[in-house]
mmCIF file of C-alpha atoms in Angstrom:
data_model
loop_
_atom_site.group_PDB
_atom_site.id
_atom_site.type_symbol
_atom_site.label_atom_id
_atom_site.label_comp_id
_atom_site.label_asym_id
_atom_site.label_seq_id
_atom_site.Cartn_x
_atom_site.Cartn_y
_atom_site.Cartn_z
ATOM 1 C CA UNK A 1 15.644 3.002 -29.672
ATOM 2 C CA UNK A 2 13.276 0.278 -28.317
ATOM 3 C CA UNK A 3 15.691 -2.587 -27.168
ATOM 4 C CA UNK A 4 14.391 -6.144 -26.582
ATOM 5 C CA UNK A 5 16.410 -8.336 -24.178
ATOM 6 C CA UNK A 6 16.143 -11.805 -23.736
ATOM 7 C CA UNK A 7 16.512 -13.570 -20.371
ATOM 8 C CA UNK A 8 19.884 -14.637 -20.898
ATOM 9 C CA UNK A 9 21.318 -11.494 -22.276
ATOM 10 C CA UNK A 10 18.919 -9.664 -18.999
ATOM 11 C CA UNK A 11 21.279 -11.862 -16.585
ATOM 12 C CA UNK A 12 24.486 -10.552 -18.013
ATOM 13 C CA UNK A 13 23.462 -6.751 -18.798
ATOM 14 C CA UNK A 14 20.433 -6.340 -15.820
ATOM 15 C CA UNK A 15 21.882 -6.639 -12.424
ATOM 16 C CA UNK A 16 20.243 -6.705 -9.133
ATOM 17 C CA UNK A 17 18.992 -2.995 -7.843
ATOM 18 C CA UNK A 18 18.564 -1.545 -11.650
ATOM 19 C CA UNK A 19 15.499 -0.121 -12.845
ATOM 20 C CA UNK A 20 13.791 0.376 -15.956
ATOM 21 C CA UNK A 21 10.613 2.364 -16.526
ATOM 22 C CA UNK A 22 8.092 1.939 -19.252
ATOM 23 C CA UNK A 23 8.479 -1.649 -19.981
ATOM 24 C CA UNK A 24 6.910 -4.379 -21.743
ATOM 25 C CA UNK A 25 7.034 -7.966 -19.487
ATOM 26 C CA UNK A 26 7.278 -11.044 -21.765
ATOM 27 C CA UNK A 27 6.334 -13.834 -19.853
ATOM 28 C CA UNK A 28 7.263 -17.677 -21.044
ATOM 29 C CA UNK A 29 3.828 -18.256 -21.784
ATOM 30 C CA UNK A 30 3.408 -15.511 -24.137
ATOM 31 C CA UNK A 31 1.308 -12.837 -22.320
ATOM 32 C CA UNK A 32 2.532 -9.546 -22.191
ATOM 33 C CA UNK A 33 2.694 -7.029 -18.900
ATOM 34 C CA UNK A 34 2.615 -3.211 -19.807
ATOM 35 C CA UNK A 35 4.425 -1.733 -17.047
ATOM 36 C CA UNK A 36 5.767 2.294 -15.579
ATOM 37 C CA UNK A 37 8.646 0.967 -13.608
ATOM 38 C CA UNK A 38 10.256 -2.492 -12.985
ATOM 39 C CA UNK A 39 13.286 -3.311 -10.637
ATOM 40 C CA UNK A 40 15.312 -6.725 -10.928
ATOM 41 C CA UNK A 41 15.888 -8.558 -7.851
ATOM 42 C CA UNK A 42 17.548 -11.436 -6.446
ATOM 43 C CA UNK A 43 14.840 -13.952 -7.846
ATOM 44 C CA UNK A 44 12.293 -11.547 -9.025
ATOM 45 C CA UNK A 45 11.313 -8.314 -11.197
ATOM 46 C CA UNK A 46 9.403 -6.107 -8.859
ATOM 47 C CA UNK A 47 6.924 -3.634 -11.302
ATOM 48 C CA UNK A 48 4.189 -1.796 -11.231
ATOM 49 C CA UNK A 49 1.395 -2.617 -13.733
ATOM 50 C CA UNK A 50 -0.096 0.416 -15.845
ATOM 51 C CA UNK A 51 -3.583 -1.111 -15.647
ATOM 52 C CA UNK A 52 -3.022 -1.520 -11.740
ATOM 53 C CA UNK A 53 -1.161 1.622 -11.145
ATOM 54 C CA UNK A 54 -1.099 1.104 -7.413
ATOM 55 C CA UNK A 55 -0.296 -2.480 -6.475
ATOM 56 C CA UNK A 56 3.319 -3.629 -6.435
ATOM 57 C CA UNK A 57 3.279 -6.828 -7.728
ATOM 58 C CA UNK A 58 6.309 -9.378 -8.315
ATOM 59 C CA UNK A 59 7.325 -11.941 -11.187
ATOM 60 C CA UNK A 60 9.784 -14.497 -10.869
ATOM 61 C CA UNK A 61 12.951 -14.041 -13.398
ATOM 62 C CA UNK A 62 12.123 -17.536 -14.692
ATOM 63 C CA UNK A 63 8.686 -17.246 -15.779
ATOM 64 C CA UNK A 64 10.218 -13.783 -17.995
ATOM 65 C CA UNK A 65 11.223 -14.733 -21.182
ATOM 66 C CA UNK A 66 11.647 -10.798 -22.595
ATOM 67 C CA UNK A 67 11.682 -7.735 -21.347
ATOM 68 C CA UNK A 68 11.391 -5.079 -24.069
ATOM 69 C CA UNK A 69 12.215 -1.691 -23.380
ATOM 70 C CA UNK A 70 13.582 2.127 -24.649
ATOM 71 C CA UNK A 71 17.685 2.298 -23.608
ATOM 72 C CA UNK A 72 16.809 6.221 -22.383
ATOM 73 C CA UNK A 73 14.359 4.514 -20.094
ATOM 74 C CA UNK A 74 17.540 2.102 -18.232
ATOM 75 C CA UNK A 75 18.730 3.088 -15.092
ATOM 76 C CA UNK A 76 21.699 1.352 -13.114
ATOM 77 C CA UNK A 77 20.247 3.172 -10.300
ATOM 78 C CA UNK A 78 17.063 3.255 -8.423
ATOM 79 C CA UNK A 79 14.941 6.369 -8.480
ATOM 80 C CA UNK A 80 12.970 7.415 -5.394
ATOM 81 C CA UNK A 81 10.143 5.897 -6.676
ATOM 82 C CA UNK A 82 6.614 6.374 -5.681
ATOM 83 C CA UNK A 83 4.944 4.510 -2.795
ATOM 84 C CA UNK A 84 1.678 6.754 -1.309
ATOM 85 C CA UNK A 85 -0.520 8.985 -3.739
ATOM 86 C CA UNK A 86 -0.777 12.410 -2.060
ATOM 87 C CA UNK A 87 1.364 15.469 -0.726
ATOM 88 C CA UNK A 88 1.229 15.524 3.048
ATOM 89 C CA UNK A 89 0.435 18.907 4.325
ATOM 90 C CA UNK A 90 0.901 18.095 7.933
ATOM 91 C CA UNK A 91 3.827 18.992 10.070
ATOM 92 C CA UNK A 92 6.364 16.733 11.132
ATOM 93 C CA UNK A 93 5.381 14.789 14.775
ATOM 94 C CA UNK A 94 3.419 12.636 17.205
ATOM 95 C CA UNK A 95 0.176 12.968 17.085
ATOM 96 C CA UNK A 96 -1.350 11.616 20.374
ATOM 97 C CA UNK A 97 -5.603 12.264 19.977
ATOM 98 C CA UNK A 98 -7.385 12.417 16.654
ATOM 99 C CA UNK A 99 -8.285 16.090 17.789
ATOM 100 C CA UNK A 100 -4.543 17.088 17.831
ATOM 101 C CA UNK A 101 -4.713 15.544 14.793
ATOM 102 C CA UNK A 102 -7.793 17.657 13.153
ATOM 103 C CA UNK A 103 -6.259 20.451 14.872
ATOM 104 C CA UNK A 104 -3.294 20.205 12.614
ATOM 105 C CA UNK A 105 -1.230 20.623 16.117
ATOM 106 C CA UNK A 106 1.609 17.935 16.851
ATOM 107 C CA UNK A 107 1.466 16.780 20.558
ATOM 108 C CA UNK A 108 5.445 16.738 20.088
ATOM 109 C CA UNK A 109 8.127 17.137 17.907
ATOM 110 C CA UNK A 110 10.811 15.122 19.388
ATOM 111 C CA UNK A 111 12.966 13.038 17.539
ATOM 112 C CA UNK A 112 11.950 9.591 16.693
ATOM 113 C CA UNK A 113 13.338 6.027 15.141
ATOM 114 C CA UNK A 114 11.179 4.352 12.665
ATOM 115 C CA UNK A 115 11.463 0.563 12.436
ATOM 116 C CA UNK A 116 10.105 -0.649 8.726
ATOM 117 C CA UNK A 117 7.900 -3.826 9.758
ATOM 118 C CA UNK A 118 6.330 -4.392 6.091
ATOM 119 C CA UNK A 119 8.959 -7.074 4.888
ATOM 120 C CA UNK A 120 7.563 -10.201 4.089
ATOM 121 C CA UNK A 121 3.962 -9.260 5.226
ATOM 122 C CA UNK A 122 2.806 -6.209 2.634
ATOM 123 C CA UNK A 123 4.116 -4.865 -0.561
ATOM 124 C CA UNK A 124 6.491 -2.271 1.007
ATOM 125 C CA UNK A 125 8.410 -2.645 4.421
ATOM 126 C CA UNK A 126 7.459 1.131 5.088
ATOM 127 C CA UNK A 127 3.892 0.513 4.860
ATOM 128 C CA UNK A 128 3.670 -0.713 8.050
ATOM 129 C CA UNK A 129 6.213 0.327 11.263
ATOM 130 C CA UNK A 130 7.442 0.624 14.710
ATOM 131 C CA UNK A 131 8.259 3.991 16.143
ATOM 132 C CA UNK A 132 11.070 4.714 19.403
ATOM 133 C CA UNK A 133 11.494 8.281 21.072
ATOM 134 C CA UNK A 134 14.891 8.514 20.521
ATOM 135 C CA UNK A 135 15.246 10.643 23.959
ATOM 136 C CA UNK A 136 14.733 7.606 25.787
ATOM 137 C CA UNK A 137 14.410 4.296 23.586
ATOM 138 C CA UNK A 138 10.949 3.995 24.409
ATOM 139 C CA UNK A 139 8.739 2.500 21.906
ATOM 140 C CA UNK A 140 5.561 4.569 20.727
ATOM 141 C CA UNK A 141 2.146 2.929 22.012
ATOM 142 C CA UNK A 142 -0.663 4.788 22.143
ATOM 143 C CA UNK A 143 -0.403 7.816 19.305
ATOM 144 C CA UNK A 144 -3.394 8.433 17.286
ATOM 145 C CA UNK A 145 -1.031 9.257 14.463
ATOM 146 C CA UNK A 146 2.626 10.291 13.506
ATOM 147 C CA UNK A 147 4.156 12.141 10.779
ATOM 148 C CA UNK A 148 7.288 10.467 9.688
ATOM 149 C CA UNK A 149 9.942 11.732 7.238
ATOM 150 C CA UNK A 150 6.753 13.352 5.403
ATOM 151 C CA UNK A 151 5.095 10.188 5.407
ATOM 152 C CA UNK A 152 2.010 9.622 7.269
ATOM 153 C CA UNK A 153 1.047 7.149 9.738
ATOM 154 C CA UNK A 154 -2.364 5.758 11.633
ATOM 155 C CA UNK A 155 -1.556 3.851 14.856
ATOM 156 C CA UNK A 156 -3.549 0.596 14.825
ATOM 157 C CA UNK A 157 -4.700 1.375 18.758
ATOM 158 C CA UNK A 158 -6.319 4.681 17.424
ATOM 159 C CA UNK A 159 -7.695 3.144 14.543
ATOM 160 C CA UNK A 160 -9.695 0.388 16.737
ATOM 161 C CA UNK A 161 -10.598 3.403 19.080
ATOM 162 C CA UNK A 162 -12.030 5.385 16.628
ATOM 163 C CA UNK A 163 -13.996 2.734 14.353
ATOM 164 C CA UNK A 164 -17.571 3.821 14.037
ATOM 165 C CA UNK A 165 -19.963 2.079 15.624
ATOM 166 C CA UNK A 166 -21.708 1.268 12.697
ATOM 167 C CA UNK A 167 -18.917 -1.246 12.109
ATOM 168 C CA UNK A 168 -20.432 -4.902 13.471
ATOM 169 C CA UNK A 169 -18.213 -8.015 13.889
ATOM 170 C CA UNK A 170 -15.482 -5.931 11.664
ATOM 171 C CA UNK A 171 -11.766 -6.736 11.290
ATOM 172 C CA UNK A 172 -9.982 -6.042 14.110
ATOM 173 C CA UNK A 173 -6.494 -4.919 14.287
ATOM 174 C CA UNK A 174 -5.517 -5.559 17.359
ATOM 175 C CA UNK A 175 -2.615 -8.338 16.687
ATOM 176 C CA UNK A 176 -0.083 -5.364 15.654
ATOM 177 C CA UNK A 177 -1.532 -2.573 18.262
ATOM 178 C CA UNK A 178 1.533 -1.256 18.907
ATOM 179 C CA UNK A 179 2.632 -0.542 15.077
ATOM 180 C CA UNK A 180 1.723 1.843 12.374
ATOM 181 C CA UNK A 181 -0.205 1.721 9.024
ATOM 182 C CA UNK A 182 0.656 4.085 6.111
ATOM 183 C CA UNK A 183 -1.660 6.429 4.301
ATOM 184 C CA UNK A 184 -1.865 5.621 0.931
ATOM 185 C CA UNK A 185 -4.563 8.827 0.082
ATOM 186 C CA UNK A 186 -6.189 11.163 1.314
ATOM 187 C CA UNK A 187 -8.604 14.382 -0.165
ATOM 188 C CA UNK A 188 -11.075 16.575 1.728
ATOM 189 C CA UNK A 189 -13.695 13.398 2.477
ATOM 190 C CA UNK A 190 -11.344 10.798 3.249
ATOM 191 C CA UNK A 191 -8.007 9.402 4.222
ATOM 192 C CA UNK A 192 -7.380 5.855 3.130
ATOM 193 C CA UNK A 193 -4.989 2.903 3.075
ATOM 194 C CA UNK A 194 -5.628 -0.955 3.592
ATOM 195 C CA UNK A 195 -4.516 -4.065 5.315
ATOM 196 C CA UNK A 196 -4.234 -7.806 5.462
ATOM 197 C CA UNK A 197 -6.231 -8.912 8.427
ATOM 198 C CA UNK A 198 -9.016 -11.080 9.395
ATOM 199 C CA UNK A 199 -12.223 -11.342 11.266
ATOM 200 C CA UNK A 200 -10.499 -13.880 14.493
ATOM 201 C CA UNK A 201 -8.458 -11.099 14.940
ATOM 202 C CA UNK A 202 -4.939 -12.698 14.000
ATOM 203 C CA UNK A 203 -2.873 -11.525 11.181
ATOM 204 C CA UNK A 204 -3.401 -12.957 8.277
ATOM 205 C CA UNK A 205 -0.604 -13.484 6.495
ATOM 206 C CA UNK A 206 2.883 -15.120 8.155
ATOM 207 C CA UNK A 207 6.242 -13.911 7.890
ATOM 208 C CA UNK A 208 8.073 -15.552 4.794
ATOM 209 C CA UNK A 209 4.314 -16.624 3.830
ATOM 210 C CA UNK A 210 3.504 -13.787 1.098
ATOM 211 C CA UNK A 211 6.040 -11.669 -0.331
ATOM 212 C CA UNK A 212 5.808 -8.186 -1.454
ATOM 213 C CA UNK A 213 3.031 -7.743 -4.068
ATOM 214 C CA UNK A 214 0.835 -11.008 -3.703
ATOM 215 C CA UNK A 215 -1.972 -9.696 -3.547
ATOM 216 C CA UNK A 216 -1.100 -8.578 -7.285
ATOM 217 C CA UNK A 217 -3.085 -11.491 -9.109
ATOM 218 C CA UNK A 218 -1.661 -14.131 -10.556
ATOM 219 C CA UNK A 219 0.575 -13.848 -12.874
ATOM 220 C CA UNK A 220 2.184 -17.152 -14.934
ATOM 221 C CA UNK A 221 1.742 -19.133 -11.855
ATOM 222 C CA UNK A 222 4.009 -16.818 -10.276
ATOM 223 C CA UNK A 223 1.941 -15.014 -7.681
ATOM 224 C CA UNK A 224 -0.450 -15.878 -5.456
ATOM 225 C CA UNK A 225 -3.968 -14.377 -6.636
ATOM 226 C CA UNK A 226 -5.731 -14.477 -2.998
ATOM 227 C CA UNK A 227 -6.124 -10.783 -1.679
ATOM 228 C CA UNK A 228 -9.422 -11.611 0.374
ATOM 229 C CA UNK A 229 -6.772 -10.531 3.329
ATOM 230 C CA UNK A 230 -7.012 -7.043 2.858
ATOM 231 C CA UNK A 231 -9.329 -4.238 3.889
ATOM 232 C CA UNK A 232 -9.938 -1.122 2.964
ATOM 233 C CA UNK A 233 -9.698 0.861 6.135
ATOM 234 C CA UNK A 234 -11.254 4.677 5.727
ATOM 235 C CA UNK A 235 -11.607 7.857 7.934
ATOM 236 C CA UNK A 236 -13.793 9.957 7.215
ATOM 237 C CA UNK A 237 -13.650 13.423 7.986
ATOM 238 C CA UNK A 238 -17.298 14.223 8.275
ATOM 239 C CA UNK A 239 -17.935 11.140 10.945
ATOM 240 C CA UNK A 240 -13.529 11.355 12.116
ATOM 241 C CA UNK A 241 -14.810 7.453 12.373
ATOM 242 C CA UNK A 242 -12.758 4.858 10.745
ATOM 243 C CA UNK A 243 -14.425 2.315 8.465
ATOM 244 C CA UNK A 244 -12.690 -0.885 7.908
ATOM 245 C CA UNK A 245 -14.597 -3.314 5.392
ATOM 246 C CA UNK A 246 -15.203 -6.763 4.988
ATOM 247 C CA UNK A 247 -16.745 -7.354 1.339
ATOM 248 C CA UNK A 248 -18.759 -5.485 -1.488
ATOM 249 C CA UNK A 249 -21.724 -4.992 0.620
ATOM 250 C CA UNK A 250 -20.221 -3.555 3.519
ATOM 251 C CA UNK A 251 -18.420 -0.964 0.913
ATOM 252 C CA UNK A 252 -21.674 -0.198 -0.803
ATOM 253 C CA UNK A 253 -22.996 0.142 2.320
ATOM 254 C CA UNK A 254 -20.956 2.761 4.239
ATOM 255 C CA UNK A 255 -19.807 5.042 1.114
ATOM 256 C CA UNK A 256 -22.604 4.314 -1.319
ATOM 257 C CA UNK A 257 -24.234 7.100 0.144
ATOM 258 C CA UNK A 258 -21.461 9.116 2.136
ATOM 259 C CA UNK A 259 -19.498 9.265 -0.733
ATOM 260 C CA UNK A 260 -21.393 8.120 -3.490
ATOM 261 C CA UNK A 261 -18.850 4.875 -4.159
ATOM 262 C CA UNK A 262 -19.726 1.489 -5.324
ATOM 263 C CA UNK A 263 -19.259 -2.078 -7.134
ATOM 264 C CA UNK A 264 -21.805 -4.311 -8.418
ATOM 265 C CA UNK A 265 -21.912 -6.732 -6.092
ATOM 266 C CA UNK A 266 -23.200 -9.301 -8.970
ATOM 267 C CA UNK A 267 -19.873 -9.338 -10.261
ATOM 268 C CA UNK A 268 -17.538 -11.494 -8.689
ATOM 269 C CA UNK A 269 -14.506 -9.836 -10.508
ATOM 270 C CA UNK A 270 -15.429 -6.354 -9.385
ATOM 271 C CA UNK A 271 -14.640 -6.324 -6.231
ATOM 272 C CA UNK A 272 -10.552 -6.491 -5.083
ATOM 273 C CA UNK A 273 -8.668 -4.551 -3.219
ATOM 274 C CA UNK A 274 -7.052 -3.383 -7.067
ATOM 275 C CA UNK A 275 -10.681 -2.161 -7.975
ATOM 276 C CA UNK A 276 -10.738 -0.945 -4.111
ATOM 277 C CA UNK A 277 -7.983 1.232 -4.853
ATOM 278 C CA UNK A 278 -8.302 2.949 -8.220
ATOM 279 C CA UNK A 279 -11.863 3.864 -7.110
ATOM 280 C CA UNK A 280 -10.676 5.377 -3.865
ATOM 281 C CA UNK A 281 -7.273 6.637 -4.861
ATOM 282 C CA UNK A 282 -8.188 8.247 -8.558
ATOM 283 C CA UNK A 283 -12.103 7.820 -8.309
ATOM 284 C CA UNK A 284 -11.728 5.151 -11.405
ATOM 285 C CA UNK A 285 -13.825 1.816 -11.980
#
């Protein structure tokens, strides 16, 4: 049966951490959100859109005037839910070169303690972190990648390294060299994730600035709808280059040909990193 709860009876029956899947967002202004999954929060409803199916993107409970939903699809408890969008193959460990890392050979297996650094910058503390040897407390520098709780990681010092040098006056990450972005995808041309940086080199977003899932659109006045932050940042296999690009002509660019990828450029609503990601992630435009 296909329930429809208002915001006041949400606040009494919908309590913070619960999740409901296959939903139908309400918002005061009468548009309508089909979502997969939604989780309440303090002062928002986290959810994932089904026409963005990888962006987490936020509402605040007072812009939500309904939330329709099945009861079978109600949860008072949060399932593992999904945050990257393909089954890593590689073994657990630190990866110190990219040819250790083509090699499929870890440099070392030793234990290590992840620090999630995402909160408050990206849309999921994990995607970025901070790794410690747990032998000696000593925090991880220089490793081309790591392989974390089955999750995998690029180091942002072997990501500069290893940019091709076709790349000119790119993004550079060097304001977080010591941390660790997540793979989002990756299939036998390409691995890819993305990141909120900018062409002076600083970070572009500050802590408490964006929350989780602003780059989203905007939704009711509730988001912010400025993603120009992020870049897609590629490795190809063929080249074992990274790519990380600034605008729809750089991406037609580099993968128009390599990988046969592209946006009309014409189209000023074409190009996001939404768009970025269904193309690269599913191959959908």
């Amino acid at each position: 049966m296909r329930y429809t709860f208002t915001l006041l009876t949400l606040l009494s029956s919908f309590t913070f951490g619960q999740y409901v899947k296959n939903a139908t967002i309400v918002l005061d202004n009468g548009k309508k959100i089909e979502t997969e999954e939604i989780i309440y929060g303090e002062k928002e409803y986290q959810f994932v859109e089904k026409e963005v199916p990888y962006t987490l993107q936020t509402v605040k409970i007072k812009k939500v005037s309904n939330i329709e939903f099945d009861s079978i699809n109600f949860s008072k408890e949060i399932p593992k839910l999904k945050e990257t969008y393909f089954e890593n193959d590689l073994p657990e460990g630190i990866y110190e070169t990219i040819e250790d890392f083509y090699n499929r050979k870890p440099s070392s297996t030793e234990k290590l303690a992840g620090r999630p650094d995402g909160e408050d910058f990206l849309e999921r503390p994990k995607d970025l972190m901070t790794f410690k040897r747990r032998s000696d407390d000593e925090i991880l520098r220089t490793a081309f990648a790591v392989v974390y709780y089955n999750d995998l990681y690029f180091g942002v010092k072997g990501i500069n390294k290893n940019e091709s040098k076709k790349m000119k006056g790119s993004a550079n990450l060097g304001t977080q060299s010591m941390r660790y972005v997540r793979v989002k995808f990756k299939n036998d041309d390409y691995y890819y994730t993305d990141f909120p940086v900018s062409s002076n080199s600083t970070f572009w977003m500050v802590a408490g600035g964006v929350a989780g899932g602003m780059i989203g659109g905007a939704i009711a006045g509730a988001l912010s709808s400025n993603h120009s932050g992020y870049v897609p940042i590629v490795l190809l296999n063929s080249e074992k280059k990274f790519y990380k690009v600034q605008g729809c002509k750089k991406f037609n660019e580099y993968f128009g040909t390599n990988l046969n990828m592209n946006f009309d450029c014409e189209n000023k609503e074409e190009y996001n990193i939404q768009n970025v990601r269904k193309l690269m992630i599913n191959n959908i435009k």
